[in-house]
GROMACS .gro file of C-alpha atoms in nm:
model
  312
    1UNK     CA    1  -2.714   5.173  -3.767
    2UNK     CA    2  -2.492   4.871  -3.709
    3UNK     CA    3  -2.469   4.958  -3.338
    4UNK     CA    4  -2.848   4.978  -3.311
    5UNK     CA    5  -2.887   4.644  -3.488
    6UNK     CA    6  -2.631   4.485  -3.254
    7UNK     CA    7  -2.815   4.620  -2.948
    8UNK     CA    8  -3.146   4.487  -3.074
    9UNK     CA    9  -2.988   4.150  -3.140
   10UNK     CA   10  -2.841   4.144  -2.790
   11UNK     CA   11  -3.177   4.243  -2.643
   12UNK     CA   12  -3.346   3.967  -2.842
   13UNK     CA   13  -3.096   3.709  -2.716
   14UNK     CA   14  -3.144   3.826  -2.356
   15UNK     CA   15  -3.524   3.815  -2.395
   16UNK     CA   16  -3.513   3.460  -2.531
   17UNK     CA   17  -3.283   3.356  -2.245
   18UNK     CA   18  -3.516   3.509  -1.985
   19UNK     CA   19  -3.818   3.346  -2.148
   20UNK     CA   20  -3.641   3.008  -2.148
   21UNK     CA   21  -3.552   3.050  -1.780
   22UNK     CA   22  -3.913   3.140  -1.698
   23UNK     CA   23  -4.050   2.838  -1.886
   24UNK     CA   24  -3.806   2.604  -1.710
   25UNK     CA   25  -3.890   2.758  -1.374
   26UNK     CA   26  -4.266   2.726  -1.422
   27UNK     CA   27  -4.237   2.374  -1.557
   28UNK     CA   28  -3.993   2.222  -1.308
   29UNK     CA   29  -4.007   2.442  -0.997
   30UNK     CA   30  -4.381   2.516  -1.002
   31UNK     CA   31  -4.487   2.179  -1.147
   32UNK     CA   32  -4.695   2.319  -1.433
   33UNK     CA   33  -4.792   2.067  -1.701
   34UNK     CA   34  -4.711   2.143  -2.065
   35UNK     CA   35  -5.068   2.215  -2.174
   36UNK     CA   36  -5.130   2.450  -1.882
   37UNK     CA   37  -4.794   2.615  -1.939
   38UNK     CA   38  -4.879   2.691  -2.301
   39UNK     CA   39  -5.210   2.845  -2.190
   40UNK     CA   40  -5.040   3.040  -1.912
   41UNK     CA   41  -4.786   3.199  -2.148
   42UNK     CA   42  -5.066   3.300  -2.382
   43UNK     CA   43  -5.288   3.442  -2.107
   44UNK     CA   44  -5.025   3.633  -1.910
   45UNK     CA   45  -4.780   3.742  -2.180
   46UNK     CA   46  -4.970   3.710  -2.506
   47UNK     CA   47  -4.716   3.458  -2.631
   48UNK     CA   48  -4.842   3.192  -2.868
   49UNK     CA   49  -4.611   2.908  -2.764
   50UNK     CA   50  -4.731   2.558  -2.847
   51UNK     CA   51  -4.655   2.247  -2.643
   52UNK     CA   52  -4.421   2.133  -2.918
   53UNK     CA   53  -4.231   2.460  -2.905
   54UNK     CA   54  -4.198   2.428  -2.528
   55UNK     CA   55  -4.060   2.076  -2.570
   56UNK     CA   56  -3.800   2.202  -2.820
   57UNK     CA   57  -3.708   2.481  -2.579
   58UNK     CA   58  -3.655   2.223  -2.306
   59UNK     CA   59  -3.454   2.002  -2.539
   60UNK     CA   60  -3.226   2.293  -2.628
   61UNK     CA   61  -3.149   2.344  -2.257
   62UNK     CA   62  -3.006   1.996  -2.201
   63UNK     CA   63  -2.641   2.079  -2.267
   64UNK     CA   64  -2.630   2.372  -2.024
   65UNK     CA   65  -2.787   2.179  -1.739
   66UNK     CA   66  -2.577   1.867  -1.801
   67UNK     CA   67  -2.263   2.082  -1.775
   68UNK     CA   68  -2.382   2.242  -1.450
   69UNK     CA   69  -2.473   1.903  -1.308
   70UNK     CA   70  -2.122   1.774  -1.381
   71UNK     CA   71  -1.972   2.072  -1.196
   72UNK     CA   72  -2.197   2.000  -0.898
   73UNK     CA   73  -2.108   1.630  -0.912
   74UNK     CA   74  -1.736   1.711  -0.901
   75UNK     CA   75  -1.790   1.929  -0.594
   76UNK     CA   76  -2.003   1.660  -0.430
   77UNK     CA   77  -1.748   1.383  -0.486
   78UNK     CA   78  -1.483   1.597  -0.321
   79UNK     CA   79  -1.671   1.549   0.008
   80UNK     CA   80  -1.632   1.250   0.235
   81UNK     CA   81  -1.988   1.173   0.353
   82UNK     CA   82  -2.241   1.148   0.069
   83UNK     CA   83  -2.601   1.050   0.138
   84UNK     CA   84  -2.836   0.883  -0.107
   85UNK     CA   85  -3.192   0.770  -0.170
   86UNK     CA   86  -3.420   0.697  -0.463
   87UNK     CA   87  -3.787   0.712  -0.562
   88UNK     CA   88  -3.994   0.588  -0.853
   89UNK     CA   89  -4.060   0.768  -1.182
   90UNK     CA   90  -4.289   0.692  -1.472
   91UNK     CA   91  -4.150   0.740  -1.823
   92UNK     CA   92  -4.410   0.657  -2.083
   93UNK     CA   93  -4.528   0.312  -1.979
   94UNK     CA   94  -4.200   0.214  -1.811
   95UNK     CA   95  -4.087   0.235  -1.449
   96UNK     CA   96  -3.778   0.448  -1.391
   97UNK     CA   97  -3.602   0.563  -1.074
   98UNK     CA   98  -3.485   0.903  -0.961
   99UNK     CA   99  -3.178   0.887  -0.738
  100UNK     CA  100  -3.037   1.165  -0.524
  101UNK     CA  101  -2.678   1.192  -0.403
  102UNK     CA  102  -2.596   1.487  -0.179
  103UNK     CA  103  -2.360   1.632   0.078
  104UNK     CA  104  -2.387   1.970   0.251
  105UNK     CA  105  -2.423   2.232  -0.026
  106UNK     CA  106  -2.433   2.003  -0.331
  107UNK     CA  107  -2.700   1.763  -0.460
  108UNK     CA  108  -2.712   1.558  -0.779
  109UNK     CA  109  -3.020   1.378  -0.911
  110UNK     CA  110  -2.992   1.091  -1.157
  111UNK     CA  111  -3.282   0.945  -1.360
  112UNK     CA  112  -3.231   0.586  -1.474
  113UNK     CA  113  -3.454   0.295  -1.585
  114UNK     CA  114  -3.300   0.075  -1.314
  115UNK     CA  115  -3.260   0.060  -0.938
  116UNK     CA  116  -2.946  -0.154  -0.962
  117UNK     CA  117  -2.617  -0.068  -0.795
  118UNK     CA  118  -2.472   0.014  -1.136
  119UNK     CA  119  -2.635   0.356  -1.096
  120UNK     CA  120  -2.416   0.425  -0.793
  121UNK     CA  121  -2.111   0.280  -0.965
  122UNK     CA  122  -2.159   0.501  -1.271
  123UNK     CA  123  -2.215   0.807  -1.054
  124UNK     CA  124  -1.903   0.751  -0.843
  125UNK     CA  125  -1.665   0.646  -1.117
  126UNK     CA  126  -1.332   0.578  -0.949
  127UNK     CA  127  -1.419   0.776  -0.635
  128UNK     CA  128  -1.489   0.593  -0.310
  129UNK     CA  129  -1.587   0.816  -0.014
  130UNK     CA  130  -1.480   0.746   0.342
  131UNK     CA  131  -1.837   0.723   0.474
  132UNK     CA  132  -2.191   0.688   0.338
  133UNK     CA  133  -2.544   0.738   0.472
  134UNK     CA  134  -2.849   0.564   0.323
  135UNK     CA  135  -3.133   0.328   0.397
  136UNK     CA  136  -3.063  -0.045   0.400
  137UNK     CA  137  -3.115  -0.108   0.027
  138UNK     CA  138  -2.822  -0.323  -0.085
  139UNK     CA  139  -2.755  -0.116  -0.398
  140UNK     CA  140  -2.663   0.183  -0.181
  141UNK     CA  141  -2.440  -0.004   0.062
  142UNK     CA  142  -2.081  -0.124   0.038
  143UNK     CA  143  -1.938   0.189  -0.127
  144UNK     CA  144  -1.772   0.354   0.173
  145UNK     CA  145  -1.404   0.294   0.240
  146UNK     CA  146  -1.436   0.322   0.619
  147UNK     CA  147  -1.794   0.286   0.742
  148UNK     CA  148  -2.164   0.322   0.666
  149UNK     CA  149  -2.455   0.463   0.866
  150UNK     CA  150  -2.802   0.328   0.794
  151UNK     CA  151  -3.110   0.540   0.847
  152UNK     CA  152  -3.260   0.481   1.191
  153UNK     CA  153  -3.584   0.656   1.092
  154UNK     CA  154  -3.645   0.395   0.821
  155UNK     CA  155  -3.562   0.121   1.069
  156UNK     CA  156  -3.802   0.257   1.331
  157UNK     CA  157  -4.082   0.246   1.073
  158UNK     CA  158  -3.997  -0.117   0.993
  159UNK     CA  159  -3.992  -0.200   1.364
  160UNK     CA  160  -4.334  -0.040   1.404
  161UNK     CA  161  -4.462  -0.251   1.115
  162UNK     CA  162  -4.341  -0.566   1.293
  163UNK     CA  163  -4.519  -0.452   1.609
  164UNK     CA  164  -4.838  -0.387   1.412
  165UNK     CA  165  -4.809  -0.739   1.270
  166UNK     CA  166  -4.808  -0.885   1.621
  167UNK     CA  167  -4.447  -0.896   1.739
  168UNK     CA  168  -4.436  -0.813   2.110
  169UNK     CA  169  -4.106  -0.985   2.195
  170UNK     CA  170  -3.846  -0.774   2.015
  171UNK     CA  171  -4.023  -0.480   1.850
  172UNK     CA  172  -4.142  -0.260   2.140
  173UNK     CA  173  -3.811  -0.248   2.326
  174UNK     CA  174  -3.613  -0.216   2.002
  175UNK     CA  175  -3.823   0.081   1.897
  176UNK     CA  176  -3.754   0.254   2.229
  177UNK     CA  177  -3.381   0.186   2.195
  178UNK     CA  178  -3.367   0.331   1.843
  179UNK     CA  179  -3.573   0.636   1.941
  180UNK     CA  180  -3.335   0.700   2.229
  181UNK     CA  181  -3.040   0.672   1.990
  182UNK     CA  182  -3.199   0.932   1.759
  183UNK     CA  183  -3.257   1.156   2.061
  184UNK     CA  184  -2.888   1.133   2.153
  185UNK     CA  185  -2.801   1.223   1.795
  186UNK     CA  186  -3.024   1.530   1.810
  187UNK     CA  187  -2.831   1.673   2.109
  188UNK     CA  188  -2.491   1.541   2.001
  189UNK     CA  189  -2.347   1.894   1.968
  190UNK     CA  190  -2.382   1.942   2.344
  191UNK     CA  191  -2.215   1.611   2.433
  192UNK     CA  192  -1.846   1.529   2.467
  193UNK     CA  193  -1.677   1.251   2.271
  194UNK     CA  194  -1.637   1.049   2.591
  195UNK     CA  195  -2.009   1.079   2.667
  196UNK     CA  196  -2.100   0.968   2.315
  197UNK     CA  197  -1.872   0.664   2.343
  198UNK     CA  198  -2.037   0.578   2.673
  199UNK     CA  199  -2.382   0.606   2.517
  200UNK     CA  200  -2.275   0.384   2.228
  201UNK     CA  201  -2.142   0.120   2.467
  202UNK     CA  202  -2.469   0.116   2.660
  203UNK     CA  203  -2.683   0.104   2.347
  204UNK     CA  204  -2.479  -0.186   2.210
  205UNK     CA  205  -2.513  -0.372   2.540
  206UNK     CA  206  -2.890  -0.323   2.544
  207UNK     CA  207  -2.908  -0.438   2.184
  208UNK     CA  208  -2.711  -0.752   2.274
  209UNK     CA  209  -2.968  -0.836   2.541
  210UNK     CA  210  -3.256  -0.773   2.301
  211UNK     CA  211  -3.105  -0.991   2.029
  212UNK     CA  212  -3.079  -1.280   2.276
  213UNK     CA  213  -3.456  -1.301   2.265
  214UNK     CA  214  -3.625  -1.547   2.030
  215UNK     CA  215  -3.943  -1.404   1.873
  216UNK     CA  216  -4.187  -1.662   1.737
  217UNK     CA  217  -4.414  -1.440   1.534
  218UNK     CA  218  -4.301  -1.424   1.165
  219UNK     CA  219  -4.265  -1.047   1.160
  220UNK     CA  220  -4.050  -1.064   1.474
  221UNK     CA  221  -3.830  -1.336   1.324
  222UNK     CA  222  -3.783  -1.128   1.009
  223UNK     CA  223  -3.703  -0.821   1.218
  224UNK     CA  224  -3.439  -1.007   1.419
  225UNK     CA  225  -3.272  -1.127   1.099
  226UNK     CA  226  -3.272  -0.772   0.963
  227UNK     CA  227  -3.102  -0.636   1.275
  228UNK     CA  228  -2.838  -0.911   1.266
  229UNK     CA  229  -2.748  -0.813   0.909
  230UNK     CA  230  -2.717  -0.440   0.974
  231UNK     CA  231  -2.639  -0.392   1.343
  232UNK     CA  232  -2.278  -0.285   1.282
  233UNK     CA  233  -2.415   0.014   1.088
  234UNK     CA  234  -2.666   0.133   1.348
  235UNK     CA  235  -2.462   0.355   1.582
  236UNK     CA  236  -2.168   0.473   1.371
  237UNK     CA  237  -2.295   0.832   1.405
  238UNK     CA  238  -2.221   0.828   1.778
  239UNK     CA  239  -1.846   0.826   1.720
  240UNK     CA  240  -1.842   1.023   1.394
  241UNK     CA  241  -2.001   1.365   1.425
  242UNK     CA  242  -2.008   1.411   1.046
  243UNK     CA  243  -2.273   1.137   1.013
  244UNK     CA  244  -2.643   1.192   1.084
  245UNK     CA  245  -2.849   0.924   1.258
  246UNK     CA  246  -3.108   0.928   0.980
  247UNK     CA  247  -3.127   0.973   0.605
  248UNK     CA  248  -3.398   1.237   0.639
  249UNK     CA  249  -3.187   1.485   0.442
  250UNK     CA  250  -3.226   1.266   0.135
  251UNK     CA  251  -3.601   1.240   0.187
  252UNK     CA  252  -3.631   1.619   0.214
  253UNK     CA  253  -3.432   1.661  -0.107
  254UNK     CA  254  -3.645   1.412  -0.295
  255UNK     CA  255  -3.985   1.529  -0.164
  256UNK     CA  256  -4.037   1.797  -0.435
  257UNK     CA  257  -3.977   1.527  -0.696
  258UNK     CA  258  -4.253   1.314  -0.547
  259UNK     CA  259  -4.489   1.614  -0.563
  260UNK     CA  260  -4.390   1.677  -0.926
  261UNK     CA  261  -4.462   1.312  -1.008
  262UNK     CA  262  -4.806   1.327  -0.848
  263UNK     CA  263  -4.899   1.653  -1.021
  264UNK     CA  264  -4.768   1.580  -1.373
  265UNK     CA  265  -4.795   1.198  -1.357
  266UNK     CA  266  -4.513   1.098  -1.592
  267UNK     CA  267  -4.253   1.195  -1.849
  268UNK     CA  268  -4.305   1.130  -2.217
  269UNK     CA  269  -3.942   1.048  -2.291
  270UNK     CA  270  -3.622   0.935  -2.123
  271UNK     CA  271  -3.439   1.257  -2.212
  272UNK     CA  272  -3.718   1.453  -2.041
  273UNK     CA  273  -3.665   1.258  -1.719
  274UNK     CA  274  -3.288   1.307  -1.743
  275UNK     CA  275  -3.331   1.681  -1.801
  276UNK     CA  276  -3.560   1.698  -1.499
  277UNK     CA  277  -3.292   1.528  -1.288
  278UNK     CA  278  -3.032   1.780  -1.404
  279UNK     CA  279  -3.262   2.076  -1.334
  280UNK     CA  280  -3.349   1.942  -0.989
  281UNK     CA  281  -2.974   1.914  -0.926
  282UNK     CA  282  -2.940   2.283  -1.008
  283UNK     CA  283  -3.243   2.395  -0.808
  284UNK     CA  284  -3.163   2.191  -0.496
  285UNK     CA  285  -2.796   2.288  -0.503
  286UNK     CA  286  -2.896   2.650  -0.552
  287UNK     CA  287  -3.125   2.630  -0.250
  288UNK     CA  288  -2.841   2.496  -0.039
  289UNK     CA  289  -2.615   2.777  -0.161
  290UNK     CA  290  -2.875   3.050  -0.093
  291UNK     CA  291  -2.962   3.096  -0.462
  292UNK     CA  292  -3.332   3.099  -0.553
  293UNK     CA  293  -3.459   2.860  -0.819
  294UNK     CA  294  -3.511   3.111  -1.100
  295UNK     CA  295  -3.169   3.268  -1.050
  296UNK     CA  296  -3.003   2.924  -1.043
  297UNK     CA  297  -3.170   2.844  -1.376
  298UNK     CA  298  -3.060   3.176  -1.525
  299UNK     CA  299  -2.700   3.124  -1.414
  300UNK     CA  300  -2.699   2.777  -1.568
  301UNK     CA  301  -2.834   2.896  -1.901
  302UNK     CA  302  -2.567   3.168  -1.902
  303UNK     CA  303  -2.296   2.906  -1.844
  304UNK     CA  304  -2.207   3.046  -1.500
  305UNK     CA  305  -2.136   2.840  -1.185
  306UNK     CA  306  -2.355   2.829  -0.876
  307UNK     CA  307  -2.128   3.012  -0.634
  308UNK     CA  308  -2.131   2.913  -0.268
  309UNK     CA  309  -2.232   3.184  -0.019
  310UNK     CA  310  -1.947   3.379   0.137
  311UNK     CA  311  -1.911   3.281   0.507
  312UNK     CA  312  -2.011   3.562   0.743
   0.00000   0.00000   0.00000
């Protein structure tokens, strides 16, 4: 009798764990709002789970996902080339920001009510990586010990904006130069180090000639000032193969979060936004380690690590 009771208890624990994993998956991977989620559980499984009960289930999952996020963060900070970006969040009536820090097979999301550089400082702690990749936002720059690569894709969009505003002195030729640089980056694997150094020398020389021009249109003047501030960070990727020419990897990582924001609109509480950031850390890291979202959630709830795939 005691053995049967123990088995039933174990089955009940496993069922609750699977149900919790399913609710988290539907909520945060499939972007289902709380009201719809309550209806869905009732319709599909005959489970009478209120919105309040779902919220308590989510709240009870915070510790497990915070622990998994810390393990991912430790793995991420062991790398040498993190990339970062951020997007807006809405928490109640306040503006928050969702940051992403990632490198190869690890990604950590951080939800904070500020866009200040203190977010990066708190995330890094005492660690300072050798290199960094980001857009030109000041809060994300100045953290690398050796060098920084700014996103050329962001810069090309800003150059196009200057062109659209009427700049025809600097913008058109600068856009072509940056597009050529991105093209070189795309076929970098087929090029020797000597060839890449030669390309960098020629790009720098062309940029020198462009910057000697004096645009009169306000957008062109602003563009020239922007390039002067960041030009030393434009072509670092040509002599460091570990650095991409763009920060598109960060944008791809953050895109599901933008979709979630548009579908569900906002979070009701700060802890909800922080839990979402932790769960996105688990899901995105799982994706990079060939673990599907539901399995990554199950592993986290069970207190197990997200193992990296074994190299073939």
